[in-house]
Each structure stands twice: as structure tokens, then as C-alpha cells.
């Protein structure tokens, strides 16, 4: 149990931070099989693993401790008090400029007292690890998080609106009760947080440093993003509506098929699980109807899809050749 001792000024300076970098780093906890992934993240993890050739997977995996409980604090830097919506690029620049010794100390801590693995040892040995890690995070973000960021951002912003309403209606007590049963606020200024993975427990006095609250679709329990003895009080919590992310992961074809016929056409083919109209496919893939139409024209000319008119709607479906391409991409023998 961690208890922050807050004063009136801390509550007055409480803020909600929504950061694509924070979400990118928190997603690392769910990328491998250390922890069971919840339903709403299963589809996302599958897509992220499909694209693993697009980023340095060995380096990315090395940023999570063997127990799966720890990442370096410098990967989720504290933003300025007024900067509650930092861009990915601006926030990543802060990571890139991390002092080399600070980065090395926190990377060593990832070994949890044991010998670091080969990739972690390589990072520790670098003269300046932070820029190398920042570039790897940028590639990982582009491949694994950026495709779903619009949906993630909608979920997070909706959560902030809800929490703000709770604060306005019922004050701090109602706000903290809404976060989780594991968060308890007492009018005397104690904010207690029950966290299974905290490396620090007991009371932490933090007058005048404010309080940062961070909703996340990649957090399934109450967390702190940093060592509470080093930084201002901060609480990460599961965002309301996070389960809807499962409905927002665009279909993606096997990497081999994407290389064969192009990513756009392959993903479109993967989306045709059932006959669908252009507008439906555009919504599922998050692209324009004109882009869908262009790809369908090429696929139709190649005998991979076909269309039929039902009333005013034209529905597209895979042909037998289209089914065979998808099946082989998924490792299913043709005709099975």
C-alpha cells in the first residue's frame, strides 16, 4: 500500500494527462507473454506481433524487466504542468535528451538484481543509450500504436470528461472512488493506492508538487508511472470504455500476403470476412471510400474479389482465389 500525503495545493493542481508516448510505453507490458492479455488487448497484440519486423523487437522486449513489473522511469517523462496533451514527438524528445548516467542506472535496475540479458547489457554498455532507445520507440509506435491511436485517444478523452464531471459533482472523494476500489481518499489528505507491483510502499509526503492522473487502455490495474520518491504523485488507471478498443483494431492480413499484393489490398481482403459495402470496409479499415474502391477495382480485375448488387447496395466478397490467399497466409492448407 502506497499513501501520498497531499495538501490543498496538490488537489488544486491535479491534472489529467493524455500522452501517446505514455500509452506506447505502457503497451510494452502486454506485448509478450509475461502477463495474460485481457480480451480488449488480444487483437491489438496479435497485430503488433504481425508487424514485429517493422521495429527492433529484441530491444523493445529488453525495456521490460523479467518479472514484467518494471520499465525505466525515463521512458515516461513527467511533462510540464501546463502540458497535459504532449505530442508523441515532443514527449519523445524528452526521452532522447535523458542524461546518459540516469538512463544507465534505470536500465541496470531492469535486471532486478540478476545478470542483464544480452540486449539489455548492450544498451547499458552504450555511451548514450537514450537516443538509441528513443529511435526504437518511434519505430515501435509507428508500427504498433499509431494505427489504433485515434481510437485510443477517443477513449482517453472520453474518460477525462467523465472524471472531470465526477470531480465537479462530488469533489475529490467521488473522483477517487470512480477510479478504482483500490484508491481511497481521506479528507485529512491521505490518498492510499493499493498496487500489486509497486516497488515503494508506505507514506510519501509530497506537498506542493501536484497530482497527475493518467487514464490508459493499456493499464489493467492501478499503477504509478514513476518511483514516487523521485517524482510528483502520479496514478495510472484503466480508462472507462477500454474494452471498446477490441472493436477498433483494423483487420490486418498476414505479412507475407501484404508483401505479395500490397498492404492496402491485403488488409482489405482480410476485412472481407463477410460480404461488405465500400462504406463498411472504409470504416473498418479507417481509410477513405475512394481508397477502398481503387483497391477493390484491382482485386476484382485479378479475380480475387467479386461483387453483387442488393437493392441500392453493392456488396463485395472474396472469390475462391481470395479465400485461398487468406487461408495460405494464415497457414491453413487450401481446401481444409
Coordinates of C-alpha atoms in Angstrom, one line a residue:
X1 CA 0.0 0.0 0.0
X2 CA 1.3 3.4 -1.0
X3 CA -0.1 6.5 0.6
X4 CA 0.5 10.0 -0.7
X5 CA 0.2 12.8 1.8
X6 CA -1.3 15.6 -0.1
X7 CA -2.2 19.2 0.7
X8 CA -4.8 21.6 -0.7
X9 CA -2.4 22.9 -3.2
X10 CA -1.8 19.4 -4.6
X11 CA -5.5 18.9 -5.2
X12 CA -5.8 22.3 -6.8
X13 CA -3.0 21.4 -9.2
X14 CA -4.4 17.9 -10.1
X15 CA -4.4 17.3 -13.8
X16 CA -5.3 14.6 -16.3
X17 CA -2.5 13.8 -18.8
X18 CA -3.2 12.0 -22.2
X19 CA 0.1 11.1 -23.9
X20 CA 0.7 8.8 -26.9
X21 CA 4.2 8.2 -25.6
X22 CA 2.9 7.0 -22.3
X23 CA 0.4 4.6 -24.0
X24 CA 3.2 3.3 -26.3
X25 CA 5.4 2.6 -23.3
X26 CA 2.6 1.0 -21.2
X27 CA 1.7 -1.2 -24.1
X28 CA 5.1 -2.9 -23.7
X29 CA 3.7 -4.8 -20.7
X30 CA 1.3 -6.6 -22.9
X31 CA 3.5 -7.2 -26.0
X32 CA 4.9 -10.6 -24.8
X33 CA 3.5 -13.5 -22.9
X34 CA 4.7 -12.5 -19.4
X35 CA 1.2 -11.4 -18.4
X36 CA -2.1 -12.8 -19.7
X37 CA -3.6 -10.2 -22.0
X38 CA -7.1 -9.1 -21.5
X39 CA -9.7 -9.6 -24.2
X40 CA -9.7 -6.0 -25.4
X41 CA -5.9 -6.1 -26.0
X42 CA -5.7 -9.6 -27.6
X43 CA -6.4 -8.3 -31.1
X44 CA -4.0 -5.4 -30.7
X45 CA -1.2 -7.7 -29.5
X46 CA -1.8 -10.0 -32.5
X47 CA -1.4 -7.1 -34.9
X48 CA 1.6 -5.8 -33.1
X49 CA 3.3 -9.1 -33.3
X50 CA 2.4 -9.4 -37.0
X51 CA 4.4 -6.2 -37.6
X52 CA 7.4 -7.1 -35.4
X53 CA 9.7 -6.9 -38.5
X54 CA 9.0 -3.2 -38.6
X55 CA 10.7 -2.5 -35.3
X56 CA 13.6 -3.8 -33.2
X57 CA 11.7 -6.4 -31.2
X58 CA 14.7 -7.5 -29.2
X59 CA 15.4 -4.0 -27.9
X60 CA 11.8 -3.3 -27.2
X61 CA 11.5 -6.6 -25.2
X62 CA 14.6 -5.6 -23.2
X63 CA 12.8 -2.5 -21.8
X64 CA 10.6 -4.6 -19.6
X65 CA 12.0 -6.4 -16.5
X66 CA 12.0 -10.2 -16.5
X67 CA 9.1 -10.2 -13.9
X68 CA 7.1 -7.9 -16.2
X69 CA 6.7 -5.4 -13.4
X70 CA 9.1 -2.6 -14.3
X71 CA 10.1 -0.3 -17.1
X72 CA 12.6 2.6 -16.8
X73 CA 11.0 5.8 -15.5
X74 CA 12.8 7.9 -18.1
X75 CA 10.6 6.3 -20.8
X76 CA 7.5 8.1 -19.4
X77 CA 8.9 11.6 -18.5
X78 CA 6.9 14.0 -16.4
X79 CA 5.5 16.8 -18.6
X80 CA 5.4 20.5 -17.7
X81 CA 2.4 21.4 -15.5
X82 CA 0.6 23.1 -18.4
X83 CA 1.4 20.4 -20.9
X84 CA -1.4 17.8 -20.5
X85 CA -1.6 16.8 -24.1
X86 CA 2.0 16.4 -25.2
X87 CA 2.6 15.2 -28.8
X88 CA 4.4 11.9 -29.3
X89 CA 7.3 13.7 -31.0
X90 CA 7.7 16.4 -28.3
X91 CA 7.4 13.8 -25.5
X92 CA 9.9 11.5 -27.2
X93 CA 12.4 14.4 -27.4
X94 CA 12.4 14.5 -23.6
X95 CA 13.3 10.8 -23.6
X96 CA 16.0 11.3 -26.2
X97 CA 17.7 14.0 -24.1
X98 CA 17.8 11.9 -20.9
X99 CA 21.2 12.1 -19.2
X100 CA 23.3 9.0 -20.1
X101 CA 24.0 8.1 -16.5
X102 CA 20.4 8.3 -15.5
X103 CA 19.4 6.1 -18.3
X104 CA 22.1 3.5 -17.5
X105 CA 21.1 3.4 -13.8
X106 CA 17.5 2.7 -14.6
X107 CA 18.4 0.2 -17.3
X108 CA 20.5 -1.7 -14.7
X109 CA 17.5 -1.8 -12.4
X110 CA 15.6 -3.7 -15.0
X111 CA 17.8 -6.7 -14.3
X112 CA 16.1 -7.0 -10.9
X113 CA 19.4 -7.9 -9.2
X114 CA 20.4 -10.6 -11.7
X115 CA 22.6 -10.6 -14.8
X116 CA 21.1 -8.5 -17.6
X117 CA 20.2 -10.3 -20.8
X118 CA 22.3 -9.8 -23.9
X119 CA 20.2 -7.0 -25.4
X120 CA 19.9 -5.2 -22.1
X121 CA 23.6 -5.5 -21.5
X122 CA 24.2 -4.0 -24.9
X123 CA 22.0 -1.0 -24.1
X124 CA 23.8 -0.5 -20.7
X125 CA 27.2 -0.5 -22.4
X126 CA 26.3 2.3 -24.8
X127 CA 27.8 5.7 -24.2
X128 CA 24.4 7.3 -24.6
X129 CA 21.5 4.8 -24.5
X130 CA 18.6 7.2 -24.6
X131 CA 18.7 8.3 -28.2
X132 CA 19.0 4.7 -29.4
X133 CA 16.0 3.7 -27.3
X134 CA 14.1 6.7 -28.5
X135 CA 14.5 5.7 -32.1
X136 CA 13.4 2.2 -31.4
X137 CA 10.3 3.5 -29.6
X138 CA 9.5 5.7 -32.6
X139 CA 9.5 2.7 -34.9
X140 CA 7.5 0.6 -32.5
X141 CA 4.9 3.4 -32.0
X142 CA 4.6 3.8 -35.8
X143 CA 4.0 0.0 -36.3
X144 CA 2.0 -1.0 -33.2
X145 CA 0.3 2.0 -31.6
X146 CA -0.2 4.7 -34.3
X147 CA -2.7 2.6 -36.2
X148 CA -5.0 2.4 -33.2
X149 CA -4.2 5.8 -31.6
X150 CA -7.3 7.6 -32.9
X151 CA -9.5 5.0 -31.2
X152 CA -7.3 5.1 -28.1
X153 CA -7.4 8.8 -27.9
X154 CA -11.2 8.9 -28.2
X155 CA -11.4 6.5 -25.2
X156 CA -9.0 8.5 -23.1
X157 CA -10.5 11.9 -23.8
X158 CA -14.0 10.5 -23.1
X159 CA -12.7 9.2 -19.7
X160 CA -11.2 12.6 -18.8
X161 CA -14.6 14.2 -19.5
X162 CA -16.3 11.7 -17.2
X163 CA -13.8 12.1 -14.4
X164 CA -14.0 15.8 -14.6
X165 CA -17.8 15.6 -14.2
X166 CA -17.3 13.3 -11.2
X167 CA -15.0 15.8 -9.6
X168 CA -17.4 18.7 -10.3
X169 CA -20.4 16.9 -8.8
X170 CA -18.9 15.1 -5.8
X171 CA -15.5 16.5 -5.2
X172 CA -12.2 14.6 -4.7
X173 CA -14.0 11.8 -2.8
X174 CA -16.2 10.9 -5.7
X175 CA -13.4 11.3 -8.2
X176 CA -11.1 8.9 -6.5
X177 CA -13.9 6.4 -5.8
X178 CA -14.6 6.4 -9.5
X179 CA -11.1 5.4 -10.4
X180 CA -11.0 2.1 -8.6
X181 CA -11.9 0.4 -5.3
X182 CA -8.1 0.2 -4.8
X183 CA -7.9 4.0 -4.4
X184 CA -9.0 5.6 -1.2
X185 CA -9.2 9.3 -0.3
X186 CA -9.4 10.6 3.2
X187 CA -10.3 14.2 4.0
X188 CA -7.2 14.5 6.1
X189 CA -5.1 14.5 2.9
X190 CA -4.1 10.8 2.6
X191 CA -4.5 9.2 -0.8
X192 CA -3.9 5.5 -0.5
X193 CA -3.3 3.3 -3.5
X194 CA -3.2 -0.5 -3.4
X195 CA -0.8 -1.7 -6.1
X196 CA 0.4 -5.2 -6.5
X197 CA 3.5 -4.2 -8.5
X198 CA 4.8 -1.1 -6.6
X199 CA 8.5 -1.1 -5.6
X200 CA 7.7 1.5 -3.0
X201 CA 5.2 1.3 -0.1
X202 CA 4.4 3.3 3.0
X203 CA 3.8 7.1 3.2
X204 CA 5.2 9.6 0.8
X205 CA 4.9 13.3 1.6
X206 CA 4.6 15.5 -1.4
X207 CA 3.4 19.0 -0.6
X208 CA 3.2 21.4 -3.5
X209 CA 4.0 19.0 -6.3
X210 CA 0.5 18.5 -7.6
X211 CA -1.1 15.2 -8.7
X212 CA -1.1 13.7 -12.1
X213 CA -3.8 11.2 -13.2
X214 CA -3.3 9.2 -16.3
X215 CA -6.1 7.1 -17.9
X216 CA -4.9 4.3 -20.1
X217 CA -6.2 1.5 -22.2
X218 CA -3.0 -0.5 -21.6
X219 CA -3.3 -0.3 -17.8
X220 CA -5.5 -3.1 -16.3
X221 CA -4.8 -2.1 -12.7
X222 CA -3.8 0.9 -10.6
X223 CA -0.2 1.8 -11.2
X224 CA 2.4 4.6 -10.6
X225 CA 4.4 5.6 -13.7
X226 CA 7.4 6.6 -11.6
X227 CA 9.2 5.9 -8.4
X228 CA 7.0 8.1 -6.0
X229 CA 10.1 9.2 -4.1
X230 CA 11.6 10.7 -7.2
X231 CA 8.7 12.5 -8.9
X232 CA 5.4 14.1 -8.1
X233 CA 2.4 11.9 -7.2
X234 CA 1.0 10.2 -10.2
X235 CA -1.6 7.5 -10.7
X236 CA -2.3 5.5 -13.8
X237 CA -5.7 3.8 -14.0
X238 CA -7.8 1.8 -16.5
X239 CA -9.8 4.1 -18.7
X240 CA -13.6 3.7 -19.0
X241 CA -14.5 2.1 -22.3
X242 CA -11.1 0.5 -22.8
X243 CA -12.9 -2.7 -23.9
X244 CA -14.2 -1.0 -27.0
X245 CA -10.6 -1.0 -28.3
X246 CA -11.3 -4.6 -29.4
X247 CA -13.8 -3.2 -31.9
X248 CA -11.3 -0.6 -33.2
X249 CA -8.3 -2.7 -34.3
X250 CA -8.4 -2.7 -38.1
X251 CA -8.2 -6.0 -39.8
X252 CA -4.7 -6.9 -41.0
X253 CA -3.5 -9.6 -43.3
X254 CA -0.5 -11.9 -42.9
X255 CA 2.8 -10.2 -43.6
X256 CA 3.6 -12.5 -46.5
X257 CA 0.4 -11.6 -48.2
X258 CA 0.9 -7.9 -47.6
X259 CA 4.3 -8.2 -49.3
X260 CA 2.8 -10.1 -52.2
X261 CA -0.1 -7.9 -53.2
X262 CA 0.5 -4.7 -51.1
X263 CA -0.6 -3.9 -47.6
X264 CA -3.7 -1.9 -48.5
X265 CA -5.2 -4.6 -50.8
X266 CA -4.1 -7.5 -48.4
X267 CA -5.8 -5.8 -45.4
X268 CA -8.9 -5.1 -47.5
X269 CA -9.0 -8.8 -48.4
X270 CA -8.7 -9.8 -44.7
X271 CA -11.6 -7.4 -43.8
X272 CA -13.9 -9.3 -46.2
X273 CA -14.8 -12.0 -43.7
X274 CA -18.4 -11.4 -44.8
X275 CA -19.7 -9.6 -47.9
X276 CA -19.5 -5.8 -47.3
X277 CA -20.1 -2.5 -49.0
X278 CA -17.4 0.1 -49.7
X279 CA -18.5 2.3 -46.9
X280 CA -18.4 -0.5 -44.4
X281 CA -14.9 -1.5 -45.4
X282 CA -13.7 2.1 -45.2
X283 CA -15.0 2.4 -41.6
X284 CA -13.4 -1.0 -40.6
X285 CA -10.0 -0.1 -42.1
X286 CA -10.0 3.6 -41.2
X287 CA -9.4 4.7 -44.8
X288 CA -11.3 6.7 -47.4
X289 CA -14.1 5.1 -49.5
X290 CA -12.2 6.1 -52.7
X291 CA -9.1 4.3 -51.5
X292 CA -11.2 1.2 -50.9
X293 CA -12.8 1.5 -54.3
X294 CA -9.4 1.7 -56.0
X295 CA -8.1 -1.4 -54.3
X296 CA -11.4 -3.3 -55.0
X297 CA -11.1 -2.5 -58.7
X298 CA -7.6 -4.0 -58.8
X299 CA -8.6 -7.1 -56.8
X300 CA -11.7 -7.5 -58.9
X301 CA -9.7 -7.4 -62.2
X302 CA -7.4 -10.1 -60.8
X303 CA -10.3 -12.4 -59.9
X304 CA -9.7 -12.1 -56.1
X305 CA -13.0 -10.4 -55.2
X306 CA -16.4 -10.2 -56.9
X307 CA -19.5 -8.0 -56.3
X308 CA -23.3 -8.3 -56.3
X309 CA -26.0 -5.7 -56.0
X310 CA -28.6 -5.9 -53.3
X311 CA -31.1 -3.1 -53.7
X312 CA -29.1 0.1 -53.6
X313 CA -26.0 -1.5 -52.0
X314 CA -23.1 -3.2 -53.8
X315 CA -21.6 -5.9 -51.7
X316 CA -18.1 -7.3 -52.3
X317 CA -16.9 -10.8 -51.3
X318 CA -13.8 -12.9 -51.8
X319 CA -13.7 -15.4 -54.6
X320 CA -12.3 -18.9 -54.1
X321 CA -8.9 -17.4 -55.1
X322 CA -9.3 -14.7 -52.5
X323 CA -10.2 -17.3 -49.8
X324 CA -7.1 -19.3 -50.8
X325 CA -4.8 -16.4 -50.5
X326 CA -6.1 -15.6 -47.0
X327 CA -6.0 -19.2 -45.9
X328 CA -2.5 -19.7 -47.0
X329 CA -1.4 -16.5 -45.3
X330 CA -2.8 -17.9 -42.1
X331 CA -1.1 -21.2 -42.5
X332 CA -4.3 -23.1 -43.5
X333 CA -3.8 -25.6 -46.3
X334 CA -6.1 -24.9 -49.3
X335 CA -9.3 -27.0 -49.2
X336 CA -9.1 -27.7 -45.4

